[in-house]
CSV table of C-alpha atoms and ligand atoms in Angstrom, one decimal:
chain,number,residue,atom,x,y,z
A,1,MET,CA,78.2,93.0,247.6
A,2,MET,CA,77.2,89.4,248.3
A,3,LEU,CA,80.6,88.5,249.6
A,4,GLY,CA,80.7,91.6,251.8
A,5,TYR,CA,77.3,90.8,253.2
A,6,LEU,CA,78.3,87.2,254.0
A,7,LEU,CA,81.6,88.1,255.6
A,8,ALA,CA,80.1,90.9,257.7
A,9,ARG,CA,77.4,88.4,258.7
A,10,ALA,CA,80.2,86.1,259.9
A,11,GLY,CA,81.7,88.9,261.9
A,12,VAL,CA,84.5,90.0,259.6
A,13,ASP,CA,85.2,93.7,259.2
A,14,VAL,CA,84.4,94.5,255.5
A,15,TYR,CA,84.7,97.5,253.3
A,16,VAL,CA,82.9,97.3,249.9
A,17,LEU,CA,84.2,100.0,247.5
A,18,GLU,CA,82.0,101.0,244.6
A,19,LYS,CA,83.2,103.6,242.1
A,20,HIS,CA,79.8,104.8,241.1
A,21,ALA,CA,77.4,106.9,243.3
A,22,ASP,CA,74.6,104.4,242.8
A,23,PHE,CA,73.8,101.1,241.0
A,24,LEU,CA,71.5,102.7,238.4
A,25,ARG,CA,73.0,101.3,235.2
A,26,ASP,CA,70.9,99.7,232.6
A,27,PHE,CA,71.4,96.4,230.7
A,28,ARG,CA,73.8,94.7,233.1
A,29,GLY,CA,71.7,91.6,233.4
A,30,ASP,CA,68.6,91.3,235.3
A,31,THR,CA,68.3,87.5,235.8
A,32,ILE,CA,68.2,86.1,239.4
A,33,HIS,CA,68.5,82.3,239.0
A,34,PRO,CA,66.8,79.6,241.1
A,35,SER,CA,70.2,78.8,242.8
A,36,THR,CA,70.7,82.5,243.8
A,37,LEU,CA,67.1,82.5,245.1
A,38,GLU,CA,67.9,79.3,247.1
A,39,ILE,CA,70.9,81.2,248.7
A,40,MET,CA,68.5,83.9,249.7
A,41,HIS,CA,66.2,81.3,251.2
A,42,GLU,CA,69.2,79.9,253.2
A,43,LEU,CA,69.9,83.5,254.4
A,44,GLY,CA,66.3,83.9,255.4
A,45,ILE,CA,65.7,86.9,253.1
A,46,LEU,CA,63.8,85.3,250.3
A,47,ASP,CA,60.3,86.4,251.3
A,48,ASP,CA,61.3,90.0,251.6
A,49,PHE,CA,63.2,89.8,248.3
A,50,LEU,CA,60.2,88.5,246.4
A,51,LYS,CA,58.1,91.4,247.7
A,52,LEU,CA,60.2,93.6,245.3
A,53,PRO,CA,58.7,94.0,241.8
A,54,HIS,CA,59.9,91.2,239.6
A,55,GLN,CA,58.7,88.7,236.9
A,56,GLU,CA,58.8,85.0,237.3
A,57,VAL,CA,59.9,82.9,234.3
A,58,ARG,CA,59.0,79.3,234.5
A,59,GLU,CA,59.8,78.3,231.0
A,60,LEU,CA,62.2,79.5,228.3
A,61,ALA,CA,60.9,79.2,224.8
A,62,GLY,CA,62.6,79.5,221.4
A,63,GLN,CA,61.7,79.8,217.8
A,64,VAL,CA,64.0,78.4,215.1
A,65,GLY,CA,62.8,79.4,211.7
A,66,SER,CA,59.0,78.7,211.9
A,67,ASP,CA,59.2,76.0,214.7
A,68,THR,CA,58.4,77.2,218.2
A,69,LEU,CA,59.4,75.1,221.2
A,70,THR,CA,60.0,75.1,225.0
A,71,ILE,CA,63.8,74.8,225.7
A,72,ALA,CA,63.9,74.8,229.5
A,73,ASP,CA,61.3,74.0,232.1
A,74,PHE,CA,62.2,75.2,235.6
A,75,ARG,CA,59.1,73.8,237.2
A,76,HIS,CA,60.8,70.6,238.3
A,77,LEU,CA,63.9,72.0,239.9
A,78,PRO,CA,64.7,70.8,243.5
A,79,THR,CA,64.8,74.4,244.7
A,80,HIS,CA,62.3,76.6,246.7
A,81,CYS,CA,61.7,78.8,243.6
A,82,GLN,CA,61.1,76.9,240.5
A,83,PHE,CA,61.5,80.0,238.3
A,84,LEU,CA,64.0,82.5,237.2
A,85,ALA,CA,63.3,86.0,238.6
A,86,LEU,CA,63.8,89.0,236.4
A,87,MET,CA,64.6,92.2,238.4
A,88,PRO,CA,66.7,95.3,237.5
A,89,GLN,CA,70.2,94.6,238.9
A,90,TRP,CA,70.1,97.9,240.9
A,91,ASP,CA,67.0,96.7,242.9
A,92,PHE,CA,68.9,93.4,243.6
A,93,LEU,CA,72.1,95.2,244.7
A,94,ASN,CA,70.2,97.8,246.8
A,95,PHE,CA,68.3,94.9,248.5
A,96,ILE,CA,71.6,93.0,249.3
A,97,ALA,CA,73.2,96.3,250.5
A,98,LYS,CA,70.2,96.9,252.8
A,99,GLN,CA,70.5,93.5,254.3
A,100,ALA,CA,74.3,93.9,254.7
A,101,VAL,CA,74.2,97.3,256.5
A,102,ARG,CA,72.2,95.6,259.3
A,103,HIS,CA,75.5,94.1,260.2
A,104,ARG,CA,77.8,96.5,262.0
A,105,MET,CA,80.9,95.1,260.4
A,106,PHE,CA,79.7,96.0,256.9
A,107,HIS,CA,80.8,99.3,255.4
A,108,LEU,CA,79.8,100.4,251.9
A,109,LYS,CA,81.8,103.2,250.4
A,110,MET,CA,80.2,104.6,247.2
A,111,GLN,CA,82.1,106.8,244.8
A,112,THR,CA,85.3,105.1,245.9
A,113,GLU,CA,87.3,104.0,242.9
A,114,VAL,CA,90.2,101.6,243.3
A,115,ALA,CA,93.1,102.9,241.3
A,116,ASP,CA,95.9,100.7,242.5
A,117,LEU,CA,97.0,97.9,244.9
A,118,ILE,CA,99.3,98.4,247.9
A,119,GLN,CA,101.9,95.7,247.4
A,120,GLU,CA,104.9,94.9,249.6
A,121,ASN,CA,107.3,92.1,248.6
A,122,GLY,CA,104.8,90.5,246.3
A,123,HIS,CA,102.0,90.6,249.0
A,124,VAL,CA,98.9,92.7,248.4
A,125,SER,CA,98.0,94.5,251.6
A,126,GLY,CA,95.3,96.8,250.5
A,127,VAL,CA,94.2,99.4,247.9
A,128,LEU,CA,94.6,103.0,246.9
A,129,ALA,CA,91.3,104.5,246.0
A,130,LYS,CA,90.0,107.9,244.6
A,131,THR,CA,87.0,109.5,246.3
A,132,PRO,CA,85.4,113.0,245.9
A,133,GLU,CA,87.1,114.0,249.1
A,134,GLY,CA,90.6,112.9,247.9
A,135,ASN,CA,92.7,109.8,247.8
A,136,LEU,CA,92.2,107.0,250.3
A,137,GLU,CA,94.5,104.1,251.4
A,138,ILE,CA,92.8,101.1,252.8
A,139,HIS,CA,94.9,98.3,254.4
A,140,ALA,CA,93.4,94.8,254.7
A,141,ASP,CA,94.2,91.2,255.5
A,142,LEU,CA,92.5,90.3,252.2
A,143,THR,CA,91.7,92.3,249.1
A,144,VAL,CA,89.0,90.8,246.9
A,145,GLY,CA,88.8,92.0,243.2
A,146,ALA,CA,85.1,91.8,242.4
A,147,ASP,CA,85.3,94.7,240.0
A,148,GLY,CA,83.9,93.1,236.9
A,149,ARG,CA,85.3,92.1,233.5
A,150,HIS,CA,87.4,95.2,233.1
A,151,SER,CA,88.9,94.6,236.5
A,152,VAL,CA,91.6,97.1,237.5
A,153,VAL,CA,92.5,94.8,240.4
A,154,ARG,CA,93.4,91.8,238.3
A,155,GLU,CA,95.3,94.1,235.9
A,156,ARG,CA,97.4,95.7,238.7
A,157,ALA,CA,98.1,92.3,240.2
A,158,GLY,CA,99.5,91.2,236.8
A,159,LEU,CA,97.3,88.1,236.7
A,160,GLU,CA,97.4,86.2,233.5
A,161,VAL,CA,94.1,86.3,231.5
A,162,ILE,CA,93.2,83.4,229.2
A,163,HIS,CA,91.0,84.8,226.4
A,164,LEU,CA,88.5,82.3,225.0
A,165,GLY,CA,86.9,84.5,222.3
A,166,ALA,CA,83.4,84.9,221.1
A,167,PRO,CA,81.9,85.1,217.6
A,168,MET,CA,79.3,87.7,218.5
A,169,ASP,CA,78.4,91.0,220.1
A,170,VAL,CA,75.0,92.0,221.5
A,171,MET,CA,72.8,95.1,220.9
A,172,TRP,CA,70.5,95.7,223.8
A,173,MET,CA,67.3,97.7,223.7
A,174,ARG,CA,63.8,98.2,225.1
A,175,LEU,CA,60.5,98.1,223.3
A,176,SER,CA,57.2,98.5,225.0
A,177,ARG,CA,55.0,95.5,225.7
A,178,LYS,CA,51.3,95.2,225.2
A,179,PRO,CA,48.9,93.1,227.3
A,180,ASP,CA,48.0,90.8,224.3
A,181,ASP,CA,51.7,90.2,223.3
A,182,PRO,CA,53.0,86.6,223.8
A,183,GLY,CA,53.8,86.1,227.5
A,184,GLN,CA,56.9,84.1,227.3
A,185,THR,CA,60.5,85.1,227.4
A,186,PHE,CA,62.0,83.7,224.3
A,187,GLY,CA,64.7,83.6,221.7
A,188,HIS,CA,64.2,83.7,217.9
A,189,ILE,CA,66.8,82.2,215.6
A,190,ASP,CA,66.5,82.8,211.9
A,191,ILE,CA,68.7,83.2,208.8
A,192,GLY,CA,71.8,85.1,210.0
A,193,ARG,CA,70.1,86.4,213.2
A,194,VAL,CA,69.4,85.7,216.9
A,195,PHE,CA,66.9,87.8,218.7
A,196,VAL,CA,66.1,87.3,222.4
A,197,MET,CA,63.2,89.0,224.2
A,198,LEU,CA,62.8,89.1,228.0
A,199,ASN,CA,59.3,89.8,229.2
A,200,ARG,CA,59.5,92.7,231.7
A,201,GLU,CA,55.8,93.1,232.1
A,202,ASP,CA,55.4,96.6,230.5
A,203,TYR,CA,58.4,96.4,228.2
A,204,TRP,CA,60.5,93.8,226.3
A,205,GLN,CA,64.2,93.8,227.1
A,206,CYS,CA,65.6,92.8,223.7
A,207,ALA,CA,69.0,91.4,222.7
A,208,PHE,CA,69.9,91.5,219.0
A,209,VAL,CA,72.9,89.2,218.5
A,210,ILE,CA,75.3,90.3,215.7
A,211,PRO,CA,78.6,88.9,214.3
A,212,LYS,CA,81.5,90.2,216.3
A,213,GLY,CA,82.7,93.6,215.2
A,214,SER,CA,79.7,94.3,212.9
A,215,ALA,CA,78.0,97.0,215.0
A,216,GLY,CA,79.6,99.8,212.9
A,217,GLU,CA,78.3,98.3,209.6
A,218,ILE,CA,74.8,97.9,211.1
A,219,ARG,CA,74.8,101.5,212.3
A,220,GLN,CA,75.9,102.6,208.8
A,221,ARG,CA,73.0,100.8,207.2
A,222,GLY,CA,70.7,103.1,209.3
A,223,LEU,CA,68.1,102.7,212.0
A,224,ALA,CA,65.3,102.1,209.5
A,225,ALA,CA,67.0,99.0,208.2
A,226,PHE,CA,67.7,97.8,211.8
A,227,ARG,CA,64.1,98.3,212.7
A,228,GLU,CA,63.1,96.3,209.7
A,229,GLU,CA,65.3,93.4,210.8
A,230,ILE,CA,63.6,93.4,214.2
A,231,VAL,CA,60.2,93.3,212.5
A,232,ARG,CA,61.3,90.4,210.3
A,233,LEU,CA,62.2,88.4,213.4
A,234,SER,CA,59.2,89.4,215.5
A,235,PRO,CA,56.4,90.8,213.2
A,236,PHE,CA,54.2,91.8,216.2
A,237,LEU,CA,56.7,94.5,217.1
A,238,ARG,CA,55.9,96.4,213.8
A,239,ASP,CA,53.5,98.8,215.6
A,240,ARG,CA,56.1,100.0,218.1
A,241,VAL,CA,59.5,99.5,216.5
A,242,GLU,CA,59.5,103.3,215.7
A,243,GLU,CA,60.2,103.8,219.4
A,244,LEU,CA,63.8,103.2,218.5
A,245,HIS,CA,64.6,106.6,217.0
A,246,ASP,CA,68.2,107.1,218.2
A,247,TRP,CA,71.2,104.8,218.4
A,248,ASN,CA,71.7,106.0,221.9
A,249,GLN,CA,68.7,103.8,222.9
A,250,ILE,CA,70.7,100.8,221.8
A,251,SER,CA,73.6,99.7,224.0
A,252,LEU,CA,76.4,97.5,222.6
A,253,LEU,CA,77.7,94.7,224.7
A,254,THR,CA,81.1,93.6,223.4
A,255,VAL,CA,81.1,89.9,224.3
A,256,ALA,CA,84.3,88.7,226.0
A,257,VAL,CA,84.8,85.2,227.4
A,258,ASP,CA,87.9,84.8,229.6
A,259,ARG,CA,89.3,83.5,232.8
A,260,LEU,CA,92.3,84.0,235.0
A,261,SER,CA,94.9,81.2,235.2
A,262,ARG,CA,95.4,82.1,238.9
A,263,TRP,CA,92.6,83.7,240.8
A,264,ALA,CA,94.8,84.5,243.8
A,265,VAL,CA,98.2,85.9,244.9
A,266,PRO,CA,99.2,86.4,248.5
A,267,GLY,CA,96.7,88.9,250.0
A,268,LEU,CA,94.4,89.0,247.0
A,269,LEU,CA,91.6,87.0,245.5
A,270,CYS,CA,89.5,87.7,242.4
A,271,ILE,CA,86.0,86.4,242.0
A,272,GLY,CA,83.0,86.9,239.6
A,273,ASP,CA,83.6,88.5,236.2
A,274,ALA,CA,87.0,89.7,237.4
A,275,ALA,CA,88.1,86.1,237.6
A,276,HIS,CA,86.0,84.8,234.6
A,277,ALA,CA,83.9,86.9,232.2
A,278,MET,CA,81.1,84.6,230.9
A,279,SER,CA,79.4,84.5,227.5
A,280,PRO,CA,75.8,85.9,227.7
A,281,ILE,CA,74.6,82.4,226.7
A,282,GLY,CA,72.2,81.2,229.4
A,283,GLY,CA,72.5,84.5,231.3
A,284,VAL,CA,74.6,82.9,234.0
A,285,GLY,CA,77.2,85.6,234.8
A,286,ILE,CA,75.4,86.9,237.9
A,287,ASN,CA,74.7,83.4,239.2
A,288,LEU,CA,78.4,82.3,238.9
A,289,ALA,CA,79.5,85.6,240.6
A,290,ILE,CA,77.1,84.9,243.5
A,291,GLN,CA,78.3,81.3,243.8
A,292,ASP,CA,81.9,82.4,243.9
A,293,ALA,CA,81.0,84.8,246.7
A,294,VAL,CA,79.3,82.0,248.7
A,295,ALA,CA,82.2,79.7,248.2
A,296,ALA,CA,84.7,82.4,249.2
A,297,ALA,CA,82.7,83.3,252.4
A,298,ASN,CA,82.4,79.6,253.3
A,299,ILE,CA,86.1,78.9,252.9
A,300,LEU,CA,87.5,82.2,254.2
A,301,GLY,CA,84.9,83.6,256.6
A,302,GLY,CA,86.0,81.8,259.7
A,303,ARG,CA,89.7,82.1,258.8
A,304,LEU,CA,89.5,85.9,258.4
A,305,LEU,CA,88.4,86.2,262.0
A,306,GLU,CA,91.8,84.9,263.0
A,307,GLY,CA,93.9,87.0,260.5
A,308,ALA,CA,95.1,86.9,257.0
A,309,PRO,CA,94.4,83.7,255.0
A,310,THR,CA,97.4,81.9,253.5
A,311,GLU,CA,97.9,81.7,249.7
A,312,ALA,CA,96.9,78.1,249.8
A,313,GLU,CA,93.6,79.0,251.5
A,314,LEU,CA,92.9,81.6,248.9
A,315,ARG,CA,93.7,79.1,246.2
A,316,ALA,CA,91.1,76.7,247.7
A,317,VAL,CA,88.4,79.1,246.4
A,318,GLN,CA,89.7,78.8,242.9
A,319,GLU,CA,90.0,75.0,243.3
A,320,ARG,CA,86.4,74.8,244.4
A,321,ARG,CA,85.0,77.2,241.7
A,322,GLU,CA,87.2,76.4,238.8
A,323,PHE,CA,85.3,73.3,237.6
A,324,PRO,CA,81.9,75.0,237.5
A,325,THR,CA,83.5,78.0,235.7
A,326,ARG,CA,85.3,75.8,233.1
A,327,ALA,CA,82.4,73.5,232.6
A,328,THR,CA,80.0,76.4,232.0
A,329,GLN,CA,82.4,78.2,229.7
A,330,ARG,CA,83.1,74.9,227.8
A,331,LEU,CA,79.3,74.5,227.2
A,332,GLN,CA,79.0,78.2,226.2
A,333,MET,CA,82.0,77.9,223.8
A,334,PHE,CA,80.4,74.8,222.2
A,335,LEU,CA,77.1,76.6,221.7
A,336,GLN,CA,78.9,79.8,220.4
A,337,ASP,CA,80.8,77.8,217.9
A,338,ARG,CA,78.2,75.2,216.9
A,339,VAL,CA,75.0,77.2,217.0
A,340,ILE,CA,75.6,81.0,217.2
A,341,ARG,CA,78.5,81.1,214.7
A,342,ARG,CA,76.6,78.9,212.2
A,343,VAL,CA,73.3,80.8,212.6
A,344,LEU,CA,75.0,84.2,212.2
A,345,GLY,CA,76.8,83.0,209.0
A,346,SER,CA,73.7,81.2,207.6
A,347,THR,CA,72.1,82.3,204.3
A,348,LYS,CA,69.5,79.5,204.0
A,349,PRO,CA,66.4,78.8,206.1
A,350,LEU,CA,67.2,77.0,209.3
A,351,SER,CA,65.8,73.6,210.4
A,352,LEU,CA,65.5,72.5,214.0
A,353,PRO,CA,68.8,70.9,215.1
A,354,TRP,CA,68.4,67.3,216.5
A,355,PRO,CA,69.0,68.2,220.2
A,356,LEU,CA,66.0,70.6,220.0
A,357,LYS,CA,63.9,68.0,218.1
A,358,LEU,CA,64.5,65.7,221.2
A,359,LEU,CA,63.2,68.5,223.5
A,360,LEU,CA,60.1,68.8,221.3
A,361,ARG,CA,59.5,65.1,221.3
A,362,TRP,CA,60.2,64.3,225.0
A,363,PRO,CA,59.2,67.3,227.2
A,364,PHE,CA,60.9,65.8,230.3
A,365,LEU,CA,64.3,66.4,228.6
A,366,ARG,CA,63.6,70.2,229.1
A,367,ARG,CA,64.5,69.6,232.7
A,368,ILE,CA,68.2,69.2,231.7
A,369,PRO,CA,68.7,72.7,230.2
A,370,ALA,CA,66.6,74.1,233.1
A,371,ARG,CA,69.0,72.5,235.6
A,372,VAL,CA,72.2,73.7,233.8
A,373,ILE,CA,70.8,77.3,233.5
A,374,GLY,CA,68.9,77.5,236.7
A,375,ILE,CA,71.3,75.8,239.1
A,376,GLY,CA,74.5,75.2,237.2
A,377,PHE,CA,77.4,73.0,238.1
A,378,CYS,CA,78.3,72.4,241.8
A,379,PRO,CA,75.9,74.8,243.5
A,380,GLU,CA,77.0,76.4,246.7
A,381,HIS,CA,75.1,76.6,250.0
A,382,VAL,CA,75.5,79.2,252.7
A,383,LYS,CA,77.2,77.9,255.9
A,384,ALA,CA,75.3,78.8,259.1
A,385,SER,CA,76.6,82.0,260.5
A,386,ASN,CA,78.4,82.1,263.9
A,387,PRO,CA,75.5,82.5,266.4
A,388,ARG,CA,77.8,84.3,268.8
A,389,ILE,CA,78.2,87.2,266.3
A,390,ALA,CA,75.7,89.9,266.9
A,391,ALA,CA,74.1,91.5,263.9
B,420,FAD,C1,75.0,94.1,228.7
B,420,FAD,C2,75.1,93.0,229.7
B,420,FAD,C3,74.1,92.1,229.9
B,420,FAD,C4,74.2,91.0,230.8
B,420,FAD,N1,73.1,90.2,231.0
B,420,FAD,C5,73.2,89.2,231.9
B,420,FAD,C6,72.1,88.4,232.3
B,420,FAD,O1,71.0,88.6,231.7
B,420,FAD,N2,72.2,87.5,233.2
B,420,FAD,C7,73.4,87.3,233.9
B,420,FAD,O2,73.5,86.5,234.8
B,420,FAD,N3,74.5,88.1,233.6
B,420,FAD,C8,74.4,89.0,232.6
B,420,FAD,N4,75.5,89.8,232.3
B,420,FAD,C9,76.8,89.5,233.1
B,420,FAD,C10,76.6,90.0,234.5
B,420,FAD,O3,76.3,91.4,234.5
B,420,FAD,C11,78.0,89.8,235.2
B,420,FAD,O4,78.4,88.4,234.9
B,420,FAD,C12,77.8,90.0,236.7
B,420,FAD,O5,77.3,91.2,236.9
B,420,FAD,C13,79.2,89.8,237.3
B,420,FAD,O6,79.1,90.3,238.6
B,420,FAD,P1,80.4,90.9,239.3
B,420,FAD,O7,80.0,91.3,240.6
B,420,FAD,O8,81.6,90.0,239.2
B,420,FAD,O9,80.8,92.1,238.4
B,420,FAD,P2,80.0,93.5,238.0
B,420,FAD,O10,78.5,93.2,238.1
B,420,FAD,O11,80.5,94.0,236.8
B,420,FAD,O12,80.3,94.4,239.2
B,420,FAD,C14,81.5,95.1,239.4
B,420,FAD,C15,81.3,96.3,240.2
B,420,FAD,O13,82.5,96.9,240.5
B,420,FAD,C16,82.5,98.3,240.2
B,420,FAD,N5,83.8,98.7,239.8
B,420,FAD,C17,84.5,98.4,238.7
B,420,FAD,N6,85.7,98.9,238.8
B,420,FAD,C18,85.9,99.5,240.0
B,420,FAD,C19,86.9,100.1,240.6
B,420,FAD,N7,88.1,100.3,240.0
B,420,FAD,N8,86.7,100.6,241.9
B,420,FAD,C20,85.5,100.4,242.5
B,420,FAD,N9,84.5,99.8,241.9
B,420,FAD,C21,84.7,99.3,240.7
B,420,FAD,C22,81.5,98.4,239.1
B,420,FAD,O14,80.9,99.7,239.1
B,420,FAD,C23,80.4,97.4,239.4
B,420,FAD,O15,79.4,97.9,240.3
B,420,FAD,C24,75.4,90.9,231.5
B,420,FAD,C25,76.4,91.8,231.3
B,420,FAD,C26,76.3,92.8,230.4
B,420,FAD,C27,77.5,93.8,230.2
């Protein structure tokens, strides 16, 4: 959606195809990072965006065993917004779509599911899609696979996927929030468990991290035992944990971390989760997808006005975004293996690891995780649009 908006803004004729009829799906990640907010500032849409209901998270806190500490402090970031905004992803997407349709070159086709690629002599020249009205063929100078971590586009293009693996899955659920609950968004690490709670004003968005493949076993032990586990981690939830009365209220995210070895073939580019599914650590998946979109628009926007980009031009997007992707995944893999795997396998009370002790002792060090999470590696900036192009 973001790439479609940026390209249409640059005067490129764009079709964004979305298989669903709307964006109303829960638990797809609601974090809008300071660097994404900065991009909105550069696009001149930040003030309108911040009028939408959202929460502003200025600090991330954690509890390891009985020690509580602040892990990241966003208040010193060199960005206009020194906070992470929490907003349902459908509000964010509807907002971007609303901005995009102001540009006459932007076309959003809902309920249009890409089923295959049109390929001629190893060159992708468009897609075949299914719509309620029947099949559709769309020919294009460039096809972009931004269809998420189960991307049909990357599969049909035969792009090689490098699987990096993850030791955990995540169970997502909501529990109501009361005015006198703690205000912070925080993670709780204890013997064998990691529990993250995002403050969504009137409810908590909770992530219960479990060893990979253990969801069936947890369900077998029953909801009562699951509720007890939650209470053990966050005792103040005891008076409302009964709200969870059906496993349907608890969604399972099967964590996958991967990346393509090549993001592009002639006529086709993959970005976002389709090019690299991220671990949920740091909640950076949306931010990286947006950064890819900005880089792709900067590199290819002007070129697309003249015709189809060459393969080398498409590869330039991967060359620009590969380092931030790999660096972020490397960090996530380190934390998955050194922290999450150990915690999930622990049977004894946990003590604060030394990097967290440093954060406790020297608060200014909390700016480092804030920068890595809030801005990330190699942030992108929107290039000024062509002033000759009318909106
Ligand atoms: C449970 C869960 C929680 C998460 N939490 C966070 C978080 O807190 N913070 C964060 O930053 N990230 C989070 N993520 C990751 C984040 O959602 C992704 O990294 C991000 O959305 C990637 O954006 P994308 O545009 O590449 O792909 P997606 O957001 O997956 O978008 C792909 C779009 O393509 C559509 N589509 C798929 N196939 C087709 C097709 N064949 N034809 C047409 N349309 C198609 C889909 O319907 C979807 O709208 C979470 C993910 C999950 C699953």
